[in-house]
Coordinates of C-alpha atoms in Angstrom, one line a residue:
X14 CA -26.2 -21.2 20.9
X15 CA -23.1 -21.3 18.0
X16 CA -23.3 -18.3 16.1
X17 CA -20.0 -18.5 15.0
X18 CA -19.5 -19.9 11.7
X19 CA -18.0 -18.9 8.2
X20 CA -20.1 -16.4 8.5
X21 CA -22.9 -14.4 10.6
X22 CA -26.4 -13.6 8.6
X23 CA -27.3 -10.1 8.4
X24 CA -30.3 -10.3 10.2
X25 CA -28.6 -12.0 13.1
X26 CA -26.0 -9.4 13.2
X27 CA -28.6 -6.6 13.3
X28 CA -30.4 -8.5 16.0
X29 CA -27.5 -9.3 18.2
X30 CA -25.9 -5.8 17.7
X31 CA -29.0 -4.2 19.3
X32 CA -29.6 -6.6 22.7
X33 CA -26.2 -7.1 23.7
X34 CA -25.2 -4.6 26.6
X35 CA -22.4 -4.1 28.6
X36 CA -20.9 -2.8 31.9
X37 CA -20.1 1.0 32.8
X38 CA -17.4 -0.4 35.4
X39 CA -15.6 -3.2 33.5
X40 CA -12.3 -2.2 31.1
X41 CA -12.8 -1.5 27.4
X42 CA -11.1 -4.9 27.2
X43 CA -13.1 -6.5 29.7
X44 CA -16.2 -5.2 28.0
X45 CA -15.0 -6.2 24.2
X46 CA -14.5 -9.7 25.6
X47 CA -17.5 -10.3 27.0
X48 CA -19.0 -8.6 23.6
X49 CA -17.2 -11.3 21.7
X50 CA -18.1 -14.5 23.8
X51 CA -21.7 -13.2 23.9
X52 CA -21.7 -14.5 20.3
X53 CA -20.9 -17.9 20.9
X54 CA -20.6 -20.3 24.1
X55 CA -18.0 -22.8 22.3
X56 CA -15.8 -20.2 20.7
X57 CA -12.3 -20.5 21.9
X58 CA -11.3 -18.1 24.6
X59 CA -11.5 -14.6 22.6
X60 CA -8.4 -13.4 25.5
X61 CA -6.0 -15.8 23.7
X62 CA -6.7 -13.8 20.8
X63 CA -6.2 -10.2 22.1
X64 CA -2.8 -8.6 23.9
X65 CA -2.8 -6.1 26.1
X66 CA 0.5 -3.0 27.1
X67 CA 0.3 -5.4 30.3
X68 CA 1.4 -8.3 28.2
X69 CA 5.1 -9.3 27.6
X70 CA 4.7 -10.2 24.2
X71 CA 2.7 -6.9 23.6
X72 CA 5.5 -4.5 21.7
X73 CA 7.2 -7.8 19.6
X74 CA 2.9 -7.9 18.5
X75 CA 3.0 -4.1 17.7
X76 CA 6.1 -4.2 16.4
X77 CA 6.1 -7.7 14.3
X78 CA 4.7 -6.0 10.7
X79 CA 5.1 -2.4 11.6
X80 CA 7.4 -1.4 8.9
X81 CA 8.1 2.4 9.9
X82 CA 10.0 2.3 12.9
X83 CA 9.6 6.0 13.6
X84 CA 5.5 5.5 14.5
X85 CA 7.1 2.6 17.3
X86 CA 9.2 5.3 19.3
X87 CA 7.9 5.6 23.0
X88 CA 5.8 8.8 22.4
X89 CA 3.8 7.3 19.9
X90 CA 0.0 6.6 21.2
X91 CA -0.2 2.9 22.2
X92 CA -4.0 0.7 21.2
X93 CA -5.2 -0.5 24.4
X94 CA -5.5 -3.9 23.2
X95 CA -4.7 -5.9 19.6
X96 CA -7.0 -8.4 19.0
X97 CA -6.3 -11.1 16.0
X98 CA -9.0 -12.9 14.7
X99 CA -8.9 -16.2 13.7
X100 CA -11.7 -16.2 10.9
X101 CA -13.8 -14.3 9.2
X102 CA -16.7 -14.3 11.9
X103 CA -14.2 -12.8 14.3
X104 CA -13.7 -9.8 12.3
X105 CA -17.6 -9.6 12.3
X106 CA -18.2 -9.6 15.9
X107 CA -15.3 -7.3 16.4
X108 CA -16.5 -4.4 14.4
X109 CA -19.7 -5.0 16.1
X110 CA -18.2 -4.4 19.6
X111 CA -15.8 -1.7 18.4
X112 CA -19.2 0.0 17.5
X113 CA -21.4 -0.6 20.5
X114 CA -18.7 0.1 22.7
X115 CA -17.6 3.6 21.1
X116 CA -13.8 2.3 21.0
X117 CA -12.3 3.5 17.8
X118 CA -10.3 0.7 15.7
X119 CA -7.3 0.5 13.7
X120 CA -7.5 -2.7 10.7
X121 CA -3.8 -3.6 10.4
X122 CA -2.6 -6.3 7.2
X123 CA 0.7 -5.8 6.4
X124 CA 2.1 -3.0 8.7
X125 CA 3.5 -0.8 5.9
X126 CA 1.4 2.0 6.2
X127 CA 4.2 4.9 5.5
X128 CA 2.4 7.1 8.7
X129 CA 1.4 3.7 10.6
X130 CA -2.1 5.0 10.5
X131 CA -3.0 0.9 10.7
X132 CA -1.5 1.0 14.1
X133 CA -1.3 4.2 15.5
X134 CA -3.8 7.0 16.3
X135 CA -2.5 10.5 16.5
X136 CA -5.9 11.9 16.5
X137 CA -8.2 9.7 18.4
X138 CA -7.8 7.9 21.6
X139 CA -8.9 4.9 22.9
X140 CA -8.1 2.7 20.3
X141 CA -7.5 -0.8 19.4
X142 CA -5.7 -2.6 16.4
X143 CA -7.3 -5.3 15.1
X144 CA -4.6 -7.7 13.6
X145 CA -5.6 -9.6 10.4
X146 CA -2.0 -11.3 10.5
X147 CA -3.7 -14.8 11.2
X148 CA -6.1 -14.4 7.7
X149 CA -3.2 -15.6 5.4
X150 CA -4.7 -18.5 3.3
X151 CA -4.2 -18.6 -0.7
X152 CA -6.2 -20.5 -2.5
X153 CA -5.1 -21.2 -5.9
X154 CA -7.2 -22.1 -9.1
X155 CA -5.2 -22.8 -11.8
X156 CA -8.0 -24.1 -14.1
X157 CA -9.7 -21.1 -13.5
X158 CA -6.7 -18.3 -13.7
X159 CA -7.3 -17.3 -10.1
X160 CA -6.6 -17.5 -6.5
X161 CA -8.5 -16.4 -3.4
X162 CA -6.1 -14.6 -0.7
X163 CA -6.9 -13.5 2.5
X164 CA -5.8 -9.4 3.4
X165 CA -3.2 -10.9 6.1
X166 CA -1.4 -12.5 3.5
X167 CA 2.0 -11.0 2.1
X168 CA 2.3 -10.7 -2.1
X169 CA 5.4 -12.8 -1.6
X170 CA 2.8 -15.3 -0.1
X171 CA 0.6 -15.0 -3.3
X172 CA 3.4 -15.4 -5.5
X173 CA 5.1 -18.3 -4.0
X174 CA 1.8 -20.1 -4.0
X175 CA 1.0 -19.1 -7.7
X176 CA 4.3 -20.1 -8.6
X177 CA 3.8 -23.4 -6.7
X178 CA 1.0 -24.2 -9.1
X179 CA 2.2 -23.2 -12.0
X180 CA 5.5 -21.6 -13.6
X181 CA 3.5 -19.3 -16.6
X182 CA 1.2 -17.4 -13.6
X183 CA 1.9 -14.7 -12.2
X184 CA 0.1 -11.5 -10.4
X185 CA 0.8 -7.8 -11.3
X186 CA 1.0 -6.5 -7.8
X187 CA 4.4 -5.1 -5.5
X188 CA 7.9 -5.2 -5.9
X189 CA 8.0 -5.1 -2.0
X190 CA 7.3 -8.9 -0.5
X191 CA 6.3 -8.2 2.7
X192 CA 3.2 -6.2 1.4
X193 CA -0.1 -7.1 2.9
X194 CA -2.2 -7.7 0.2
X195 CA -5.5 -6.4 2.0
X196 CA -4.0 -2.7 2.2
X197 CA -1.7 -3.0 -0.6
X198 CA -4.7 -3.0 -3.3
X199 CA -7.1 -0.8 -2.0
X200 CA -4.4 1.6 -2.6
X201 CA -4.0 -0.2 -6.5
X202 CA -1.3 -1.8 -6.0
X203 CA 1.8 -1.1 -8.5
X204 CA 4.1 -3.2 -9.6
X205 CA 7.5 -4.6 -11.9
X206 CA 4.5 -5.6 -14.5
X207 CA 1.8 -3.3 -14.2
X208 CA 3.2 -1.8 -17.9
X209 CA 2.1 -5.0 -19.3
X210 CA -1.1 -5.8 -17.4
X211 CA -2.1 -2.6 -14.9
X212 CA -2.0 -2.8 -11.3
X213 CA -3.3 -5.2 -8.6
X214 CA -6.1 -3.2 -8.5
X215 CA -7.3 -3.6 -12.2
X216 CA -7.1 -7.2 -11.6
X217 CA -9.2 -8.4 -8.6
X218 CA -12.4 -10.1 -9.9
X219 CA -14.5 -10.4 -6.4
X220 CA -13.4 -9.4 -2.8
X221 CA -14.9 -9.9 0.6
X222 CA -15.4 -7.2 2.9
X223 CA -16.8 -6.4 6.4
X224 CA -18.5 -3.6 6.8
X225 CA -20.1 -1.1 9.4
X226 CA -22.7 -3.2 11.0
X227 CA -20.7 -6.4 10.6
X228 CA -22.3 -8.0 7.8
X229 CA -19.8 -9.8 5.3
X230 CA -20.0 -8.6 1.4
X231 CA -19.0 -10.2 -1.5
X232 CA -19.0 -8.2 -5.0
X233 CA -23.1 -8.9 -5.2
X234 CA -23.8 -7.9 -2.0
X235 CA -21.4 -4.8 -1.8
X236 CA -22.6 -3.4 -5.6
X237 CA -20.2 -2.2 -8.5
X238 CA -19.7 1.3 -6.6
X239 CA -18.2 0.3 -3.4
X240 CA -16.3 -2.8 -5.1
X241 CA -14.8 0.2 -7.5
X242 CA -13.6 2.7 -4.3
X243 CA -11.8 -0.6 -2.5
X244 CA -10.0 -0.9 -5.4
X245 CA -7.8 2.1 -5.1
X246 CA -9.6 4.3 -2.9
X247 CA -7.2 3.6 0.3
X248 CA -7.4 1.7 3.3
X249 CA -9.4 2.2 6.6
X250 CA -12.7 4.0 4.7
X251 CA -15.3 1.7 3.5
X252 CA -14.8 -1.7 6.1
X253 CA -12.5 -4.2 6.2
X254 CA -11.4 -6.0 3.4
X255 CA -11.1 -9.7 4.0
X256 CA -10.0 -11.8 0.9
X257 CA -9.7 -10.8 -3.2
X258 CA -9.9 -13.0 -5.4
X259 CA -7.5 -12.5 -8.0
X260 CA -6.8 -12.9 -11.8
X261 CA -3.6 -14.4 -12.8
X262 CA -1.7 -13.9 -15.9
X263 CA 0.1 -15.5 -17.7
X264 CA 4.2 -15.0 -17.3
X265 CA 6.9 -16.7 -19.5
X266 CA 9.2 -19.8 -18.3
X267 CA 12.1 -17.5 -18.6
X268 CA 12.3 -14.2 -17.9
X269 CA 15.3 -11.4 -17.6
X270 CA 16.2 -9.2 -14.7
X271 CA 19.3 -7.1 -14.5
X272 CA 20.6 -4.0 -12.6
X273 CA 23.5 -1.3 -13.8
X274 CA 24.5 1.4 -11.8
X275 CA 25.8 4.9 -13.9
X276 CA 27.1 7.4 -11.3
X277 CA 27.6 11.1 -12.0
X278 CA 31.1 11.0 -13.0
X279 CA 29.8 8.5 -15.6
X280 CA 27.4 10.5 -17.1
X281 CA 24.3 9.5 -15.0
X282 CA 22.6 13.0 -15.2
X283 CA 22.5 12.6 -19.4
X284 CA 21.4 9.0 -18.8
X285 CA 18.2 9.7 -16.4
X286 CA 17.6 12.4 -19.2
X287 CA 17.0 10.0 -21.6
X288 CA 15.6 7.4 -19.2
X289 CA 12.3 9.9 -18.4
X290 CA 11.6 9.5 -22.8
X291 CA 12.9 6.0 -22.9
X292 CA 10.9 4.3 -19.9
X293 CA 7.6 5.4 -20.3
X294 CA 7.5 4.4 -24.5
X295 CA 9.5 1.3 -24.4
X296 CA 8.0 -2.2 -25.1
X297 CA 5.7 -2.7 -22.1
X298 CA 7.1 -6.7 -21.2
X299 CA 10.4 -4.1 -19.7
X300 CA 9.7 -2.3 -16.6
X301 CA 12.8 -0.6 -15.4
X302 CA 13.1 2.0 -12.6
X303 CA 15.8 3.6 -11.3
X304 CA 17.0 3.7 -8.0
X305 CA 18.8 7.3 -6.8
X306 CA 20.8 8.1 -3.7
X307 CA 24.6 9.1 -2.8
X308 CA 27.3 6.8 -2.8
X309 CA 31.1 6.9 -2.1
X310 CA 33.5 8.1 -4.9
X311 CA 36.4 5.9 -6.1
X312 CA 39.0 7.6 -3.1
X313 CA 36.1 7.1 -0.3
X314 CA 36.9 10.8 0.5
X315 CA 33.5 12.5 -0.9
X316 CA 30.4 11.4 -2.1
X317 CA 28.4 11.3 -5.4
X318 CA 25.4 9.8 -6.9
X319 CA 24.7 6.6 -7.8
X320 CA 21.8 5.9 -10.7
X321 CA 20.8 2.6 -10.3
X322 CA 18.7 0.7 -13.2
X323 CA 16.9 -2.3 -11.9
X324 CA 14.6 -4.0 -14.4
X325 CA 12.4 -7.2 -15.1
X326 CA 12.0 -7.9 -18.5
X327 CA 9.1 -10.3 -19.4
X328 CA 11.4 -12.5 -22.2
X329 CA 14.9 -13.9 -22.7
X330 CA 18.1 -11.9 -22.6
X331 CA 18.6 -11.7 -26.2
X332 CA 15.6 -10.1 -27.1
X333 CA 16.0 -7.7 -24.1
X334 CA 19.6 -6.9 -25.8
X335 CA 17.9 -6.0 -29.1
X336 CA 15.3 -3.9 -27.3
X337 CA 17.8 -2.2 -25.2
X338 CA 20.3 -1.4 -28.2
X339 CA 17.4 0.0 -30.2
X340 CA 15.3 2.0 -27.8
X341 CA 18.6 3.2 -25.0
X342 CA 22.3 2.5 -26.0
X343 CA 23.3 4.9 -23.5
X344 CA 22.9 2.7 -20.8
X345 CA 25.5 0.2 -22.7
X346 CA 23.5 -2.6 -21.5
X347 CA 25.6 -6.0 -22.4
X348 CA 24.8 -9.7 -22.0
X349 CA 26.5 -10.0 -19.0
X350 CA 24.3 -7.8 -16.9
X351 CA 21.4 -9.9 -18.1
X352 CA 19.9 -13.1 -15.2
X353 CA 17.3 -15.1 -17.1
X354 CA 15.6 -16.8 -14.3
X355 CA 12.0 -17.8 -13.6
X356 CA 9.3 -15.4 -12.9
X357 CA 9.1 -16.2 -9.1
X358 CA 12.9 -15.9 -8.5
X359 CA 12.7 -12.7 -10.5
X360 CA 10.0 -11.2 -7.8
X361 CA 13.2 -12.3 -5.3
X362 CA 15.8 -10.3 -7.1
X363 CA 13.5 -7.0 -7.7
X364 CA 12.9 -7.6 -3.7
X365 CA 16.6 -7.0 -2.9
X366 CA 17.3 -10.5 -1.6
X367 CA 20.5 -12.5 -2.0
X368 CA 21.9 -14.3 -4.9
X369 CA 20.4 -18.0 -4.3
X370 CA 17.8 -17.2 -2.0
X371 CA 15.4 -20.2 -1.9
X372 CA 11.6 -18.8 -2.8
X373 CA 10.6 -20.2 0.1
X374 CA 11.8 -17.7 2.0
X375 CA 9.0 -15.4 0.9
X376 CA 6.5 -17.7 3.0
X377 CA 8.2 -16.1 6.2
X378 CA 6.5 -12.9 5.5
X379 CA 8.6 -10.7 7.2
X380 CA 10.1 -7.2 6.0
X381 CA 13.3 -6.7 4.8
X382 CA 12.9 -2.7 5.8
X383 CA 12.8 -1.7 8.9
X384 CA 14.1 1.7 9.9
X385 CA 12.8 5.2 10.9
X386 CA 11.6 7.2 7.3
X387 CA 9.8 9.6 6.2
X388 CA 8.4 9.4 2.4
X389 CA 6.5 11.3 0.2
X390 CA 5.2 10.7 -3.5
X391 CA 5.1 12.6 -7.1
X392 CA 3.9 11.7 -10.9
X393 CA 5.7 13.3 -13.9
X394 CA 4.0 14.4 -17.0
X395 CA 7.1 16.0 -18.6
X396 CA 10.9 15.7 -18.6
X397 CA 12.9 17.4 -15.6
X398 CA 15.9 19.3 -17.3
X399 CA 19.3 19.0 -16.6
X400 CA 19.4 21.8 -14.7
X401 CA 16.7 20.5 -12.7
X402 CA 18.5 16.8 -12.0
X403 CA 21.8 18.8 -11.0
X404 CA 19.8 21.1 -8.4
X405 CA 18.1 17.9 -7.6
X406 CA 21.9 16.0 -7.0
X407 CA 23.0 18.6 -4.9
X408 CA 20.2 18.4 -2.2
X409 CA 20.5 14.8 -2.0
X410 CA 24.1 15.2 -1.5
X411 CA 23.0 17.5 1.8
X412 CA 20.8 14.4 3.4
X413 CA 22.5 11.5 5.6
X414 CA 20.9 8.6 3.9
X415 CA 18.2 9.6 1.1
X416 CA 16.5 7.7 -1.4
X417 CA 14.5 8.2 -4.8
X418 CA 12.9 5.3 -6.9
X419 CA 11.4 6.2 -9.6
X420 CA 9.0 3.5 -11.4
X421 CA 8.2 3.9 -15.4
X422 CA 4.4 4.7 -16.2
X423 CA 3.4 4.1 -20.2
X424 CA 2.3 0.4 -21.5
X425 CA -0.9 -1.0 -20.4
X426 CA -1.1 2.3 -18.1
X427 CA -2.1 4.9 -20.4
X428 CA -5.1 1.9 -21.5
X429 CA -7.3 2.9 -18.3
X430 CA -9.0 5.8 -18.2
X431 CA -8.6 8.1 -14.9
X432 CA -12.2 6.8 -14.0
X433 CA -11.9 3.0 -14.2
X434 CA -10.7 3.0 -11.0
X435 CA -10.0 5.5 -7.8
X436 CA -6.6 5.2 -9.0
X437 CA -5.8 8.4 -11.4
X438 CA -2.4 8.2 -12.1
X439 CA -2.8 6.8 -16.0
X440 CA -2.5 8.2 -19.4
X441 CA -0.2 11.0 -19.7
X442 CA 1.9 9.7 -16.5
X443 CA 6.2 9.5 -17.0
X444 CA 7.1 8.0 -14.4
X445 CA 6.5 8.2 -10.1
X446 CA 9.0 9.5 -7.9
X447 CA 9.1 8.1 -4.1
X448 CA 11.3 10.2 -1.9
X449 CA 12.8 9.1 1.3
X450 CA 14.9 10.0 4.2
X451 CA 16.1 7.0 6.6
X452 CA 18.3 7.8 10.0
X453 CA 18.5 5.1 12.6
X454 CA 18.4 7.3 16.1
X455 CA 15.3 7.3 16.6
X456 CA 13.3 10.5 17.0
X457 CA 16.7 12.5 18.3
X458 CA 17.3 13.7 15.2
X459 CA 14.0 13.3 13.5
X460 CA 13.0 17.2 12.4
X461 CA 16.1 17.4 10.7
X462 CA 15.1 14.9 8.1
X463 CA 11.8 15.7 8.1
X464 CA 12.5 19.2 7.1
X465 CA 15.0 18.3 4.6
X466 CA 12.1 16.3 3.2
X467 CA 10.2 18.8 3.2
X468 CA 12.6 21.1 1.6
X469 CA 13.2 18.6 -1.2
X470 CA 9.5 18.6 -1.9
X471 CA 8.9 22.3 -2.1
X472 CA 12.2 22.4 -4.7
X473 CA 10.6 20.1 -6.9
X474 CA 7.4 21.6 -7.3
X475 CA 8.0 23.2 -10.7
X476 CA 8.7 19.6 -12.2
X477 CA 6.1 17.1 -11.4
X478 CA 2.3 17.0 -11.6
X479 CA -0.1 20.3 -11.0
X480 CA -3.1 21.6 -10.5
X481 CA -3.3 19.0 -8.5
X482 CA -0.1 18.0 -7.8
X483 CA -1.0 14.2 -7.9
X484 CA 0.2 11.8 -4.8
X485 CA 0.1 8.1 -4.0
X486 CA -2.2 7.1 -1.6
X487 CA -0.7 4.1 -0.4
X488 CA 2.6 6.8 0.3
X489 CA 0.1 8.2 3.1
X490 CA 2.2 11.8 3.4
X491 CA 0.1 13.8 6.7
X492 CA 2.2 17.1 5.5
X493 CA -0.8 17.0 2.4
X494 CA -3.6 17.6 5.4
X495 CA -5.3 15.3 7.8
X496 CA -8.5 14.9 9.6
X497 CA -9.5 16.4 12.8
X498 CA -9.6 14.8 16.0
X499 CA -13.9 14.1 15.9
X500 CA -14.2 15.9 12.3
X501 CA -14.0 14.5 9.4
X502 CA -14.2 17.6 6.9
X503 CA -15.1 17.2 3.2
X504 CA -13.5 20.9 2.3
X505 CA -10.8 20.2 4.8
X506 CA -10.2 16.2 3.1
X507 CA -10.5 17.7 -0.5
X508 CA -6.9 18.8 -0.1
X509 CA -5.1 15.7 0.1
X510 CA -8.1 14.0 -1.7
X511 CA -7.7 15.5 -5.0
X512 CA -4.7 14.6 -4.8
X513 CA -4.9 11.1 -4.4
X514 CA -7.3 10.9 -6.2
X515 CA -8.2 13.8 -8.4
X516 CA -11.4 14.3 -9.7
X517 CA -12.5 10.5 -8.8
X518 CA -12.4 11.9 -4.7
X519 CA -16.1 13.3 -4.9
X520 CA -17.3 9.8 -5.8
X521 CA -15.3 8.0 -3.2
X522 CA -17.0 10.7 -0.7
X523 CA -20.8 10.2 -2.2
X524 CA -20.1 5.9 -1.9
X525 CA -18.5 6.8 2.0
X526 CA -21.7 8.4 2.4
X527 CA -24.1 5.7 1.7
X528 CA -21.8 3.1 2.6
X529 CA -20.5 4.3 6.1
X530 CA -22.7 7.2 6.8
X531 CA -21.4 6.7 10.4
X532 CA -17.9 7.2 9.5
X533 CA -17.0 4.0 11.2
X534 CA -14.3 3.0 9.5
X535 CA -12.3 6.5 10.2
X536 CA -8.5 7.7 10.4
X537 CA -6.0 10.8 9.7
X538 CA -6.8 10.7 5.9
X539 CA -10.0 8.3 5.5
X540 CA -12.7 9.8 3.1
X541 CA -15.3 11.6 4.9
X542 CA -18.9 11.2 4.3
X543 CA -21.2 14.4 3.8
X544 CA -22.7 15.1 7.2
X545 CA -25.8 17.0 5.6
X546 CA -26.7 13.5 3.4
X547 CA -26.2 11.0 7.1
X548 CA -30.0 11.0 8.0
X549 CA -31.7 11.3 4.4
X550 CA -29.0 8.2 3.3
X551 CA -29.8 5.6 6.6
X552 CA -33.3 6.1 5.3
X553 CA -32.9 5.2 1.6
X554 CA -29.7 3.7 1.4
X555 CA -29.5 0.1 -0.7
X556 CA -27.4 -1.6 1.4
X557 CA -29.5 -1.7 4.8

């Protein structure tokens, strides 16, 4: 019998699920195998397709989109196997035999997970990654102002292959390349436009997903709740997300990107003053961050801070000029800062790449970050003082190699409602700060960053968001809380719940519920389903 084809009917999964068995003295591998094959006799061999610790290609597999090299050290719990489907019905069957067999799975797309929860399991062990790093097509339909891109493909993928088709189409998703696009939007997805159109997330029209008993949903079959929680509700909750389907907008032939540096002893601290009322309320075609860490003086004998302004501006340098002399002198913009360049080789410059890079360099979808971090996340709803950006200086002046971006809210933004999406960081919003520390030995050193981190957090506390103070999700941060090793509490998840996702986290739990009542699809910070509802919801729930 061939079962395996684009995809496996529901009823077939459900009847297949039920009379395979296995054996109590084979491996978990072994037994997953054997789970696999029993849905076809003329699939390829499934062991090409899995890697085991035993394996000498094993840790370049683990390690090959793992972005955080801190969750790779030697401690760090080790899957027992990785398996990378080749299509769609692989994915299928494996969540199938990840279920029958008990063996808890990690989904993995792009590897930047900021706690590697897409790779790792602190909490829960035996585990395996399933690999979604061979799901990469794009499908581009210019006619139709959209494109169909599997979740192992990177953004820079998407763009280049938008970009391909057309040079006035673009898509508002990360400023980061190497992004998987599966876990990048369930998380919403922010990026240099989302001023002018909203994030990734407000612009997915359809999306194929996996879910507990293997069956693969498109928007129809899933329903409007659960295709609202995958688009912003986090990764690793609801299934696995396969493919989006996304809307394209239009971008102009020529667009302007340009980057000035202030440091302190050229009044940066007055400049990021009037960057937090600036940003926010400037025309929404100019998103322009700033980029914050310590740099050498002039003599090389101390160290200050460097305020870098790095921008995209959705038109041609002179009207940027105009814009820029009007709404922030201070930054003494001039025309020689300005690149006008095309969209795509915009996304290259935002990335950090090298003058002339080819865009084809973005269809090697590798990361251009690797190192040991830790990160967390804030939003801003009013200005931070002077006082508060020179206490601010001096503890980053304290760290060995820190970081801050913070990316301009306002525009198109403050259009969505808090609801629209699980994503509630909208109207009312500044700007969000990311905070990192990087080190490169490894975990020798690692609670000294990791408390100076921590330390940085607690000191900015009377600046940024409250009651809750607001997070990103897709900046997983396990100092908010985490899930229990075989208990996923709601009161226990409603602390770093609300603040991902603020009021909209009791919906995400009530869709979980129906959804996953299982808790299948399960990590350190997944949403947890009500344990009261599980019986009462398998009997009248609309999905099966």
């Amino acid at each position: 019998m061939v079962l395996l084809r684009s995809h496996l009917p529901t009823l077939l999964v459900l009847l297949l699920s039920s009379i395979f068995s296995f054996s109590n003295s084979a491996s978990i591998e072994e037994n997953f195998i054997q789970c696999l094959s029993f849905y076809s006799d003329k699939a390829p061999p499934f062991s090409s397709s899995i890697v085991t610790p035993k394996d000498d290609s094993f840790t370049n597999v683990l390690d090959s989109s793992a972005q955080n090299l801190r969750l790779l050290v030697p401690s760090a719990p080790k899957p027992e196997f990785i398996f990378t489907p080749l299509n769609e019905s692989h994915v299928q069957v494996a969540v199938i035999c990840s279920k029958k067999l008990g063996i808890h799975m990690r989904v993995r797309s792009g590897g930047h997970d900021y706690e590697g929860l897409s790779y790792v399991s602190e909490i829960e062990t035996p585990f395996i990654i399933i690999d979604l790093a061979k799901l990469r097509a794009v499908e581009v339909d210019i006619q139709d102002s959209s494109a169909w891109v599997q979740a192992g493909a990177t953004v820079g993928e998407a763009y280049y292959r938008i970009s391909e088709k057309s040079p006035v189409h673009g898509f508002p998703a990360g400023l980061c390349t190497s992004l998987g696009i599966g876990g990048h939007i369930v998380g919403g997805a922010y990026g240099s436009m989302m001023r002018k159109y909203g994030l990734g997330a407000d612009n997915v029209l359809d999306a194929k997903i996996v879910d507990a008993n293997g069956r693969l949903l498109d928007r129809e079959a899933m329903g409007e709740d659960v295709f609202w929680a995958i688009r912003g509700g986090g990764g690793g909750s609801f299934g696995i997300v396969l493919s989006w389907k996304l809307n394209l907008v239009p971008v102009p032939e020529t667009v302007t990107v340009f980057t000035v540096s202030k440091t302190l002893e050229q009044d940066a601290t007055k400049i990021v003053q009037r960057w937090q009322e600036v940003a926010p309320n400037i025309d929404e075609e100019l998103f322009m961050r700033v980029i914050i860490q310590p740099a050498s003086t002039a003599n090389k004998t101390e160290r200050t801070i460097s305020t870098s302004y790095n921008a995209l501006f959705l038109g041609d340098a002179d009207t940027l000029l105009q814009v820029m002399q009007q709404k922030f002198p201070e930054l003494g913009l001039t025309k020689n800062d300005c690149l006008e360049t095309s969209w795509i080789k915009s996304v290259l410059y935002i990335a950090g790449f090298p003058k002339d890079t080819p865009p084809e360099v973005l269809l090697q979808g590798k990361s251009t970050f690797k190192n040991y971090f830790k990160a967390k996340s804030d939003f801003v709803r009013d200005p931070i003082p002077e006082t508060g950006l020179e206490g601010l200086w001096q503890r980053l002046l304290e760290e060995d190699s820190p970081l801050m971006i913070w990316n301009p809210y306002g525009g198109m933004m403050n259009s969505f409602s808090d609801s629209d999406s699980p994503f509630p960081h909208r109207n009312g919003t500044l700007y969000k700060i990311q905070y990192l520390t990087l080190w490169q030995d490894g975990d020798k050193n690692a609670t000294k960053h990791i408390e100076w981190i921590r330390k940085l957090y607690n000191y900015m506390t009377p600046y940024v968001s409250k009651f809750p103070r607001e997070a990103y999700v897709n900046y997983r941060d396990l100092d908010l809380g985490m899930n229990k090793k075989n208990s996923t509490s709601y009161i226990q998840a409603t602390a770093w719940g609300n603040m991902y996702f603020k009021d909209n986290f009791n919906r995400l739990v009530k869709i979980k519920t129906k959804f996953d009542p299982e808790n299948v699809f399960r990590h350190e910070q997944s949403i947890p389903p009500l344990p009261v509802s599980r019986l009462k919801d398998r009997k009248c729930n609309k999905w099966g």
